[in-house]
XYZ file of C-alpha atoms in Angstrom:
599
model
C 123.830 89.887 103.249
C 127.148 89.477 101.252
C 127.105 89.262 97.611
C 130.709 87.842 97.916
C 130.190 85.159 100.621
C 127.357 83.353 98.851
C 129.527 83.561 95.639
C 131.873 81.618 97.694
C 129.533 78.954 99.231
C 128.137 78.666 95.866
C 131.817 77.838 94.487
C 132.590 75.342 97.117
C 129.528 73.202 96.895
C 129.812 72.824 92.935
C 134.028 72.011 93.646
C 132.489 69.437 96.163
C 129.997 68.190 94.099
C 132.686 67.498 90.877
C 134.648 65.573 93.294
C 132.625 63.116 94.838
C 133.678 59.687 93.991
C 132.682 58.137 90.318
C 129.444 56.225 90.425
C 131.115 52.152 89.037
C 130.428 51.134 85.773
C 129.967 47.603 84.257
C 127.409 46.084 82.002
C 125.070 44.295 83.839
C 123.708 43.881 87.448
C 125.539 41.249 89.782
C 123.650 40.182 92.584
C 125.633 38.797 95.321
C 124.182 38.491 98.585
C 120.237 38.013 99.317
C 119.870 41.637 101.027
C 120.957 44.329 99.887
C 120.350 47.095 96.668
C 121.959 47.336 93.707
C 122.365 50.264 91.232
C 120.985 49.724 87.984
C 124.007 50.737 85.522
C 125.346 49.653 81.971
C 121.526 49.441 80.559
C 120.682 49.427 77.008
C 117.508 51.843 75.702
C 115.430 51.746 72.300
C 112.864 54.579 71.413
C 109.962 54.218 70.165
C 108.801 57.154 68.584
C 105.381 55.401 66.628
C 104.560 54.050 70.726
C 102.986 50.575 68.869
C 105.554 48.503 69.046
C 105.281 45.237 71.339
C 108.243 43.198 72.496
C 108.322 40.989 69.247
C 109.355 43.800 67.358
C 111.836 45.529 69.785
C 113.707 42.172 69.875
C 113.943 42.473 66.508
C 115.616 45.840 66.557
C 118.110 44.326 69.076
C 121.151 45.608 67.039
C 119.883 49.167 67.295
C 119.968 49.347 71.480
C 122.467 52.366 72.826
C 124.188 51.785 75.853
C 124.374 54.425 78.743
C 127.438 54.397 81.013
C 125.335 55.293 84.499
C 122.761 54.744 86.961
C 120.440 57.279 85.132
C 118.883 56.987 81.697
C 117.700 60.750 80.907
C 116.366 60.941 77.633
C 114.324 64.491 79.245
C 111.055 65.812 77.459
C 109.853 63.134 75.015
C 106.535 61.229 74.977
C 107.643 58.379 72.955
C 108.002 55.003 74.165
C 111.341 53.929 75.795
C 112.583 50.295 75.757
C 115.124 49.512 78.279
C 117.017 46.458 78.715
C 118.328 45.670 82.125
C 120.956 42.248 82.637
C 120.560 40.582 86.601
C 123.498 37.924 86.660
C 122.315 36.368 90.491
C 124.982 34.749 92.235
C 122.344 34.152 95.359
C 120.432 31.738 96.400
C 117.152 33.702 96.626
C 115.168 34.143 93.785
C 112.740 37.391 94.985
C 113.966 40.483 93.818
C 111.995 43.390 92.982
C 112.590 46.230 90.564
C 111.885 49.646 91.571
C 111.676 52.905 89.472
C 113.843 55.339 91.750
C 113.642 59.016 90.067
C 111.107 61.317 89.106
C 108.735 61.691 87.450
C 106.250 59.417 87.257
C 105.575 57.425 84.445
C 102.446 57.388 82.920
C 102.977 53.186 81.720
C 105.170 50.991 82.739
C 105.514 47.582 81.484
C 108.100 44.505 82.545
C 109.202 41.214 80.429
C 110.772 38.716 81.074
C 113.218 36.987 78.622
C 113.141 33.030 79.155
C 114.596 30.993 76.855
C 114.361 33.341 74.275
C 110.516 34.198 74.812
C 109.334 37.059 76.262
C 107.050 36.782 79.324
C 105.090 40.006 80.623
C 105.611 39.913 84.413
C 104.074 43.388 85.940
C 101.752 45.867 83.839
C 100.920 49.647 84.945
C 98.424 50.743 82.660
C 98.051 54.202 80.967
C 95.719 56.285 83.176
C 96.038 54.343 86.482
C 97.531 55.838 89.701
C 101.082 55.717 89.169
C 103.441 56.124 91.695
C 106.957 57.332 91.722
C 108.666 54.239 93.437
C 107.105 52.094 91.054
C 108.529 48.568 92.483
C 108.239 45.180 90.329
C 108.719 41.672 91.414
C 111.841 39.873 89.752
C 112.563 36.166 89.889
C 115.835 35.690 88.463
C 117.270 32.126 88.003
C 120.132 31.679 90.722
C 123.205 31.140 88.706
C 122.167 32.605 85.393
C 122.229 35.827 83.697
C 117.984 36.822 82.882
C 117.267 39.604 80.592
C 114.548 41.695 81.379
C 112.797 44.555 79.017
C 110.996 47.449 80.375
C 108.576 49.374 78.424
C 108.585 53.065 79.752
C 106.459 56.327 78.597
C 106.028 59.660 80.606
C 103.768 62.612 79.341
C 106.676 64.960 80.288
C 110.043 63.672 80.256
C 111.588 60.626 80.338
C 113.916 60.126 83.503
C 115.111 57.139 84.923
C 117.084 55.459 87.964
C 116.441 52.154 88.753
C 117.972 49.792 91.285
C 117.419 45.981 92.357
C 116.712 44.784 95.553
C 114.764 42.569 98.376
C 111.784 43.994 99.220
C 112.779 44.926 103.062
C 115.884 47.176 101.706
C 113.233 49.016 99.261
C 110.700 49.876 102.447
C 113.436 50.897 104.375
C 114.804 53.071 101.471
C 111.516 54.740 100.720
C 110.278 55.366 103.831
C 113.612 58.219 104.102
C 112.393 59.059 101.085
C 108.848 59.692 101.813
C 109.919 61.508 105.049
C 112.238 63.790 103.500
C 109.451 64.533 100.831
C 107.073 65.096 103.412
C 109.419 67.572 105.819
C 110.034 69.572 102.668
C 106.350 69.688 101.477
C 105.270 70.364 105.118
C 107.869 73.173 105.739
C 106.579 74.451 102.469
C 103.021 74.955 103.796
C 104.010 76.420 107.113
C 106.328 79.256 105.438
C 102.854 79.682 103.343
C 100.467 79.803 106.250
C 102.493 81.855 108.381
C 102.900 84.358 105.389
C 99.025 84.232 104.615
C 98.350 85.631 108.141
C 101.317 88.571 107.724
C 99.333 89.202 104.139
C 96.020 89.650 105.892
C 97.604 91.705 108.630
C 99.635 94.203 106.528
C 97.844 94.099 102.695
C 101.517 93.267 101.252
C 101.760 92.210 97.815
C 104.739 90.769 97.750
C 103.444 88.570 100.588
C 100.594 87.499 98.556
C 102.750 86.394 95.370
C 105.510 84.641 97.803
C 102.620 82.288 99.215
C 101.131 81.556 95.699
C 104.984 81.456 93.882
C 105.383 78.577 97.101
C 101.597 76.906 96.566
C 102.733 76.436 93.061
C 106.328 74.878 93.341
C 105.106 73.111 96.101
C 102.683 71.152 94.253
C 104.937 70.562 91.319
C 107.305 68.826 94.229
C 104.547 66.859 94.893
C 103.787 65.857 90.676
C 107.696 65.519 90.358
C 107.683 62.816 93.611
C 104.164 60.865 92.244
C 102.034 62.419 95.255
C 100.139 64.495 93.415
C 98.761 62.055 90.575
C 96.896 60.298 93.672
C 95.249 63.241 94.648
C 94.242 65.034 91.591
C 93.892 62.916 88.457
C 91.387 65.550 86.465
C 92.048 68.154 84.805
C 95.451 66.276 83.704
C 96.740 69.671 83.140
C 96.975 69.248 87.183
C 99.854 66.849 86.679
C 101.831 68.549 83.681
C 105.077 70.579 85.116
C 104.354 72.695 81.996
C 101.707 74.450 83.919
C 102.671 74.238 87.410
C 106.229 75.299 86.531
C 104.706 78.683 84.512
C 102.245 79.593 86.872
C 105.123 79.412 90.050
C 107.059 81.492 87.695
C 104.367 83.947 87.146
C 104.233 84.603 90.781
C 108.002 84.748 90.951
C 108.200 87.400 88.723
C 105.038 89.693 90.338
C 107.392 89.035 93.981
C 110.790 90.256 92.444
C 108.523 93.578 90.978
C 106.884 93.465 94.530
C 109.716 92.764 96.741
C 112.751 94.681 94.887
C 110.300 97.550 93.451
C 112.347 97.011 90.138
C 110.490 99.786 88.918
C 112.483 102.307 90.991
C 115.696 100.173 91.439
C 115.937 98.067 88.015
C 113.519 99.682 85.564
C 115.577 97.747 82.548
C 114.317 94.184 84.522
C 111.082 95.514 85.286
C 110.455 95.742 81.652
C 112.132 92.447 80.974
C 109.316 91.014 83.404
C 106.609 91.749 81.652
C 108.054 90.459 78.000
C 108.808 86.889 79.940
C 105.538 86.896 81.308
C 104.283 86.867 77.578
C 106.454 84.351 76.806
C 105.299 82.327 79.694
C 101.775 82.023 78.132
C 103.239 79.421 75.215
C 104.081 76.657 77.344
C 101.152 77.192 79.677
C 99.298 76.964 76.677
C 100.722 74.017 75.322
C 100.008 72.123 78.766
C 96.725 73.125 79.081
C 96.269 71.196 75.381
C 97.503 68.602 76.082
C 101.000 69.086 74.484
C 103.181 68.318 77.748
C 106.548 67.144 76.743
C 106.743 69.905 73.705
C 105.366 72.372 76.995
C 108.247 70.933 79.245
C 110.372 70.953 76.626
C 110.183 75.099 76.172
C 110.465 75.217 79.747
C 113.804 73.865 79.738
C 114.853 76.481 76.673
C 113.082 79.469 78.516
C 114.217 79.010 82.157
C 117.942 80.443 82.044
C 116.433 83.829 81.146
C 114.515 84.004 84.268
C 117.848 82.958 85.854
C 119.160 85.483 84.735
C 115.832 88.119 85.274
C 116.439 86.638 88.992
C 119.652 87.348 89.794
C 119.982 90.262 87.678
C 117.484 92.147 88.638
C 118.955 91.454 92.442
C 122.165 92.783 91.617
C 121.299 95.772 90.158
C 118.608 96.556 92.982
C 121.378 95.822 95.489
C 123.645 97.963 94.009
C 121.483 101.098 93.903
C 120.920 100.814 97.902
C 118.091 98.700 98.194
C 119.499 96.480 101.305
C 117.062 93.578 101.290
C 117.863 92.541 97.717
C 120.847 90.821 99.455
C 118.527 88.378 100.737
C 116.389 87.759 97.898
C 119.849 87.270 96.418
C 120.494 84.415 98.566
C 117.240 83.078 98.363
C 116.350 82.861 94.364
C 120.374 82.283 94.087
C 119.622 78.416 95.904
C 116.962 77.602 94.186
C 118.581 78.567 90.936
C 121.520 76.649 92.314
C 119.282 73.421 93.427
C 117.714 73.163 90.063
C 121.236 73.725 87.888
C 122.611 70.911 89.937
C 119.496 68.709 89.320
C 120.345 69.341 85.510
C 123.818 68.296 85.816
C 122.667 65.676 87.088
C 120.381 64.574 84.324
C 122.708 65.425 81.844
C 125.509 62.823 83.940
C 127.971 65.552 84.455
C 127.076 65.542 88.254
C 127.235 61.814 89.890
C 123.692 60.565 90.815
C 124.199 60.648 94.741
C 121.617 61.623 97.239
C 122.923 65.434 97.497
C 122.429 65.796 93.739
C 118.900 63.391 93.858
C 117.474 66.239 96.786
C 119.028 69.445 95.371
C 115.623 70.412 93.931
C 114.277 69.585 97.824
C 116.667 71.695 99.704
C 116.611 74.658 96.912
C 112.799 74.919 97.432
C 113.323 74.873 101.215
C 115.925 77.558 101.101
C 114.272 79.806 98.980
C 111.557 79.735 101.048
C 112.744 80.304 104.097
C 115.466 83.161 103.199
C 112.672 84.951 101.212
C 110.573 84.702 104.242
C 113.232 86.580 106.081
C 113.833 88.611 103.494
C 110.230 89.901 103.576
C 110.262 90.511 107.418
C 113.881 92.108 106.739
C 112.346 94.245 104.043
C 109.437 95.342 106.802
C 112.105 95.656 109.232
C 114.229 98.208 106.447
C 111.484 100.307 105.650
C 110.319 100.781 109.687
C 114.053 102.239 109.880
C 113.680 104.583 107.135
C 110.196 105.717 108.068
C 111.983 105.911 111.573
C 114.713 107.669 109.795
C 112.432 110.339 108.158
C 110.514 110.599 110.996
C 113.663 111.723 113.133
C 114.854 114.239 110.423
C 111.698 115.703 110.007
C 111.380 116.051 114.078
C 114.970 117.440 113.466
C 113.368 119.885 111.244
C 110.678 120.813 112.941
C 112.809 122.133 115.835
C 115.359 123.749 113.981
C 112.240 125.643 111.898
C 110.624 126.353 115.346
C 114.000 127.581 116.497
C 114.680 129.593 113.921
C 111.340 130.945 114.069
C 110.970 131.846 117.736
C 114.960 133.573 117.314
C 113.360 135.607 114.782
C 110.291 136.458 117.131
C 112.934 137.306 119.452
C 114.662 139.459 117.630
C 111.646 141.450 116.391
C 110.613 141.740 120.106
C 113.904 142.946 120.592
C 113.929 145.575 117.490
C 110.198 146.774 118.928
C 111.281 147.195 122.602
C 114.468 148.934 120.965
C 112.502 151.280 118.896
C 109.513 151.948 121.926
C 112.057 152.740 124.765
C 115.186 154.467 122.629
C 111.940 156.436 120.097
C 108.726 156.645 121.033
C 110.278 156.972 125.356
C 112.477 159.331 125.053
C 109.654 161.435 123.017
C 107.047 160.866 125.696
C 109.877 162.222 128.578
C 110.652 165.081 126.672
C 107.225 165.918 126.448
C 106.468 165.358 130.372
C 109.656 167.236 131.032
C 108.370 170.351 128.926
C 104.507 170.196 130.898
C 106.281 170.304 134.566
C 108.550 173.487 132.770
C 105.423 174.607 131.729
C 103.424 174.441 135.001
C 106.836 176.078 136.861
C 106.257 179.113 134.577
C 102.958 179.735 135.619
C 101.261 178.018 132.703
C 98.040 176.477 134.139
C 97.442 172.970 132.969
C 95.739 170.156 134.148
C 98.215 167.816 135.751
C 95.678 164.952 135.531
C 95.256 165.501 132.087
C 98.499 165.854 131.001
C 101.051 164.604 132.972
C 100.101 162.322 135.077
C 98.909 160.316 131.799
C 101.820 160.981 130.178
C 103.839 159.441 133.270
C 101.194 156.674 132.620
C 101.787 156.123 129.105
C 105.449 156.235 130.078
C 105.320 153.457 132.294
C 103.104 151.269 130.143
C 105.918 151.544 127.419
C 108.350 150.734 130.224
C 106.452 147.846 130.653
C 105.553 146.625 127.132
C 109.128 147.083 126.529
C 110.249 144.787 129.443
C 107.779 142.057 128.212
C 109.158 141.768 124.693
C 113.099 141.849 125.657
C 113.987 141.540 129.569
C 117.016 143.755 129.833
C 117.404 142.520 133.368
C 118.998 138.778 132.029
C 121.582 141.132 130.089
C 122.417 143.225 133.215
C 122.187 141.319 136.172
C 121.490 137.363 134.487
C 119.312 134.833 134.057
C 118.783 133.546 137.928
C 118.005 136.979 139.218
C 115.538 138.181 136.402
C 113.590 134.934 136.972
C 113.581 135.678 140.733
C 112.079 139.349 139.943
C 109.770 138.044 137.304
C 108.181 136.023 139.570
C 108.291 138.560 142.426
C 106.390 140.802 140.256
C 103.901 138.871 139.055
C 103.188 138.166 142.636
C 103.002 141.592 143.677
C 101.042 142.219 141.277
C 98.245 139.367 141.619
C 98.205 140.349 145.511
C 99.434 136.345 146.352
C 101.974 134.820 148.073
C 104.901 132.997 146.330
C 107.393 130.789 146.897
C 110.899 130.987 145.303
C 113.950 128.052 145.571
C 115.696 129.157 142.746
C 119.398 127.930 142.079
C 121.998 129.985 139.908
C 121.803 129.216 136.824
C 123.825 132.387 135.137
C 126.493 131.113 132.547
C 125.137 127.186 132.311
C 123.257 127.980 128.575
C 123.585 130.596 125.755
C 121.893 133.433 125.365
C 119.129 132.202 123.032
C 118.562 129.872 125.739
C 118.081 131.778 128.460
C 115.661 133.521 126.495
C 113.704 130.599 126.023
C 113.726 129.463 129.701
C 112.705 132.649 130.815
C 109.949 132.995 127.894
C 108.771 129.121 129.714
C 108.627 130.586 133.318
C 107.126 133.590 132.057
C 104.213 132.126 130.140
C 103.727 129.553 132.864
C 103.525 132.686 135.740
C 100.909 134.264 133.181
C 98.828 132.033 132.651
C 98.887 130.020 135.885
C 97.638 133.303 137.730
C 95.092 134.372 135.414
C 92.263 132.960 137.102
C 93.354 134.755 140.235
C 92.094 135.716 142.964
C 91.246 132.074 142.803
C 94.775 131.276 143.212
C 96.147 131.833 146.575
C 99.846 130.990 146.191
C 102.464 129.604 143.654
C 105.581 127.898 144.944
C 108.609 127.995 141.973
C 111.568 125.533 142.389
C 114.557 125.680 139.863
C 117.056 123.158 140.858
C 120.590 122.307 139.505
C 122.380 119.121 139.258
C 125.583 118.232 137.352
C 123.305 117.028 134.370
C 120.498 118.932 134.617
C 118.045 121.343 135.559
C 114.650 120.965 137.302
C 111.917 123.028 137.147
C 108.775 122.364 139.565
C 105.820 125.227 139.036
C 102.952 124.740 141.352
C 99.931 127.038 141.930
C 97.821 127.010 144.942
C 95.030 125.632 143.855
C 95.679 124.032 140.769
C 94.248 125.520 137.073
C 95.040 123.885 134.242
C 96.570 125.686 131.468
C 93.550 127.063 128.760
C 95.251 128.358 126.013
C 96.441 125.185 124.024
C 98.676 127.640 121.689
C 100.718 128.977 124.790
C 101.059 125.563 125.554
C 102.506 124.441 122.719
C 104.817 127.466 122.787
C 105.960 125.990 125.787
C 106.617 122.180 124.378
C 108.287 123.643 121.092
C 110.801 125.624 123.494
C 111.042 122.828 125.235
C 111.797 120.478 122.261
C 114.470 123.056 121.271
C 116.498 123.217 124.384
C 116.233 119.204 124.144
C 114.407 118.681 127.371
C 111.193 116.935 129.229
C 107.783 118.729 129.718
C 105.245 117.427 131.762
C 101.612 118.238 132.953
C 100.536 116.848 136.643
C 97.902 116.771 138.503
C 99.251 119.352 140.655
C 101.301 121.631 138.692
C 103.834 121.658 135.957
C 107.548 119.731 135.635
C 110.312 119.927 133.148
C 113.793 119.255 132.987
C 116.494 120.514 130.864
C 120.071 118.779 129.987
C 123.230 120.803 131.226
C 125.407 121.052 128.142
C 128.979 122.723 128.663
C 128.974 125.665 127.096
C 131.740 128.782 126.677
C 130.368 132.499 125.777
């Protein structure tokens, strides 16, 4: 994942975003067909910061109304009352029109006058405490004709956030049904990225799993507060319905994920410390919430969030930078939900236009988070797999070149002794046999028994031990023929019959590995015979191809192998000359790659 493409996607939204087309301005609503929906824009708000005043008295304050130039009246967090006044000029026949409260989130009273002839009528109530919904709607029956004034008394426990629009009822179901299906494809995508990671958390004990489902859980259900679904469900503790604890906790689980997923510990110690001081911090509007205090909980929220911005994206920079791969994901995935929620303040703030892609950017942030730091977890499982794979491989690699270098020096030690027992310790023994058969020529009476015919003995044996630690033979007549006389002799020597298909093989590996193969064929012969006479036979077979050669050892009847040592002796040779070993039912098979070599 590219740090520099999503810097460029990022770019192009916001440049699309600036440019889309001014939302129209006027002063009052003009209704002009009978179906149909029409922003509300031009309104007029009062505050009400005491929350006891009735329509009498806001009329009275008429001079001190404030015009906003929009579709969207954001006062955000505030728990005072909010007095709007909204102008329907109808130039229709038809008289039933309804009012609906578009945006989020839900108010906790609504009320609706009516001005008629200069006195107020109260047409639609929502009481404090009852189940609110988000698309609040409310019946209007403006005079055809005329211009009515309406007042709408408005007061949220969090923030204050409205978009309003007129229409016939038919236009409002239709428009709220997309609505309610978009909310519900985002909530229920939501809750399948969580299931599905709540079974890889109970398969592989993950952390980070653990704090991605309940960082989702959380944000999830303050989606469902922010759209009025979650006010029907859960009414008590109201703490339920405040963002300034669902928003907190979410973020608590955010921040034990990026020390999860991006081990900041090792890769951004700095942010890992940072963590832990806005995890304090997160405790004062939690706190605030669970009193009671929502809007002054919401409104620290808003003041504290740009820090975790930046803990977000720092901390998966810096990660990225010092090698750790999957931070490029997490990148991508905290970098759209940061995006989705700055363009959901620029909209509230009017410096975005009010348009469906700004309206859902919270929706599709939460959606792409979730799913690219889904991936990012299984691309995080996937990255560590390699490396394990990775050290697994160079410590194989090691292994062999430590039991390379370890059976070249056994070789070479063999080669020192068989040096030092045939050059020494032979030549000594001759000399001495020599000087008994001078001695017995002079008339000296000895015991030839006793003297030499052990000496030619002991002779012989050091002949032999000598041959066993360094076969001279590969040196002086090569590797084919000294295999062909090693099994010969071992033969001989068990009184059984053998079988020998042996191609040449002299010049096709270097000399440490002809050591080894003949070390393989040796230990094999050994050991394959030792249970003799039970062992009638052997057949050997040592064929060449252009690739590589194939070595078939079969004794008549079959014994398998006892010493497990010997047997890995054989597999570590193996291993070192890079080919196949395997144990059959009926014998013994291994091939071995032909690699060009030149002495």
């Amino acid at each position: 994942m590219r740090i520099g493409s999503c810097t460029r996607f990022i770019f192009l939204l916001l440049a699309g975003l600036f440019t889309l087309p001014p939302v129209a301005k006027g002063a009052e609503v003009q209704l002009l067909e009978n179906r149909g929906i029409y922003p509300v824009y031009g309104v007029s708000y009062y505050v009400d910061n005491s929350r006891q005043m009735d329509i009498t008295a806001v009329l009275q304050h008429a001079g001190d109304f404030h015009r906003v130039h929009s579709t969207l009246l954001s006062l955000h967090t505030t728990a005072a009352a909010v007095w709007v006044k909204i102008s329907i000029d109808n130039h229709t026949t038809d008289t039933s029109w309804y009012l609906q409260l578009a945006s989020p989130p839900v108010m906790q009273e609504v009320i609706l006058y009516e001005l008629a002839q200069q006195h107020p009528r109260r047409i639609f109530h929502l009481p404090k405490n009852s189940k609110a919904l988000n698309q609040t709607i409310m019946p209007l029956r403006p005079a055809a004709g005329v211009i009515t004034d309406y007042y709408l008394r408005v007061r949220g426990d969090n923030m204050v956030r409205l978009s309003m629009a007129v229409a016939d009822i038919q236009t409002l179901y239709e428009r709220n049904h997309r609505q309610d299906v978009l909310n519900g494809i985002v909530l229920g995508v939501l809750a399948a990225f969580m299931v599905y990671n709540i079974f890889i958390f109970l398969l592989l004990k993950e952390p980070a799993y653990f704090f991605y489902v309940g960082g989702v859980f959380c944000w999830g259900l303050n989606l469902a507060f922010y759209n009025g679904y979650l006010p029907l469900i859960v009414q008590t503790p109201g703490w339920m319905n405040s963002a300034s604890v669902l928003i907190p906790v979410s973020t608590f689980f955010s921040i034990w994920f990026t020390n999860a997923f991006l081990q900041t510990k090792i890769y951004a110690y700095r942010f890992y410390q940072l963590g832990w001081w806005l995890t304090g911090i997160l405790v004062i509007p939690m706190t605030l919430g669970v009193l009671g205090y929502w809007a002054a909980g919401f409104t620290v929220i808003q003041w504290i969030m740009y820090p975790f911005f930046f803990y977000w994206i720092g901390a998966g920079v810096v990660s990225y930078r010092r090698g750790f791969i999957p931070a490029g994901y997490y990148l991508a995935g905290f970098g759209a939900f940061v995006l989705g929620n700055t363009i959901n303040n620029l909209k509230d703030l009017d410096i975005l236009p009010d348009v469906f892609l700004t309206r859902t950017s919270m929706h599709w942030g939460a959606i792409a988070e979730a799913f690219i730091l889904s991936l990012a977890l299984a691309q995080k499982f996937n990255y560590y797999k390699q490396k394990e794979e990775k050290i697994r491989r160079a410590a194989l690699k090691l292994a062999i070149t430590f039991s390379h270098d370890l059976i070249q020096a056994q070789e070479k030690e063999r080669k020192r002794i068989a040096t030092e027992l045939h050059d020494s310790l032979g030549q000594k023994l001759i000399l001495i046999k020599h000087k008994l058969l001078l001695a017995q020529k002079q008339g000296i009476d000895l015991p030839q028994d006793q003297f030499s015919g052990n000496v030619g003995a002991i002779i012989e044996e050091v002949r032999n031990i000598s041959y066993s630690l360094r076969p001279y033979q590969i040196d002086l007549i090569g590797l084919t023929q000294a295999l062909q006389s090693l099994a010969e002799e071992q033969a001989a020597a068990a009184g059984i019959t053998c079988h020998l298909s042996i191609d040449s093989m002299d010049g096709l590996f270097p000399p440490d590995n002809e050591i080894n193969i003949y070390r393989i064929v040796q230990t094999l012969l050994q050991q394959a015979l030792l249970p003799a006479p039970t062992v009638n036979a052997f057949s050997l077979t040592l064929r060449k191809t252009n690739e590589e050669i194939h070595l078939f050892f079969t004794p008549d009847p079959y014994v398998p192998m006892a010493d497990d040592i010997l047997l890995r002796d054989i597999r570590e040779r193996v291993s070192i000359l890079q080919g196949r070993f395997l144990v059959h039912a009926s014998g013994y098979d291994m091939s071995l790659p032909v690699v060009p070599w030149r002495p």
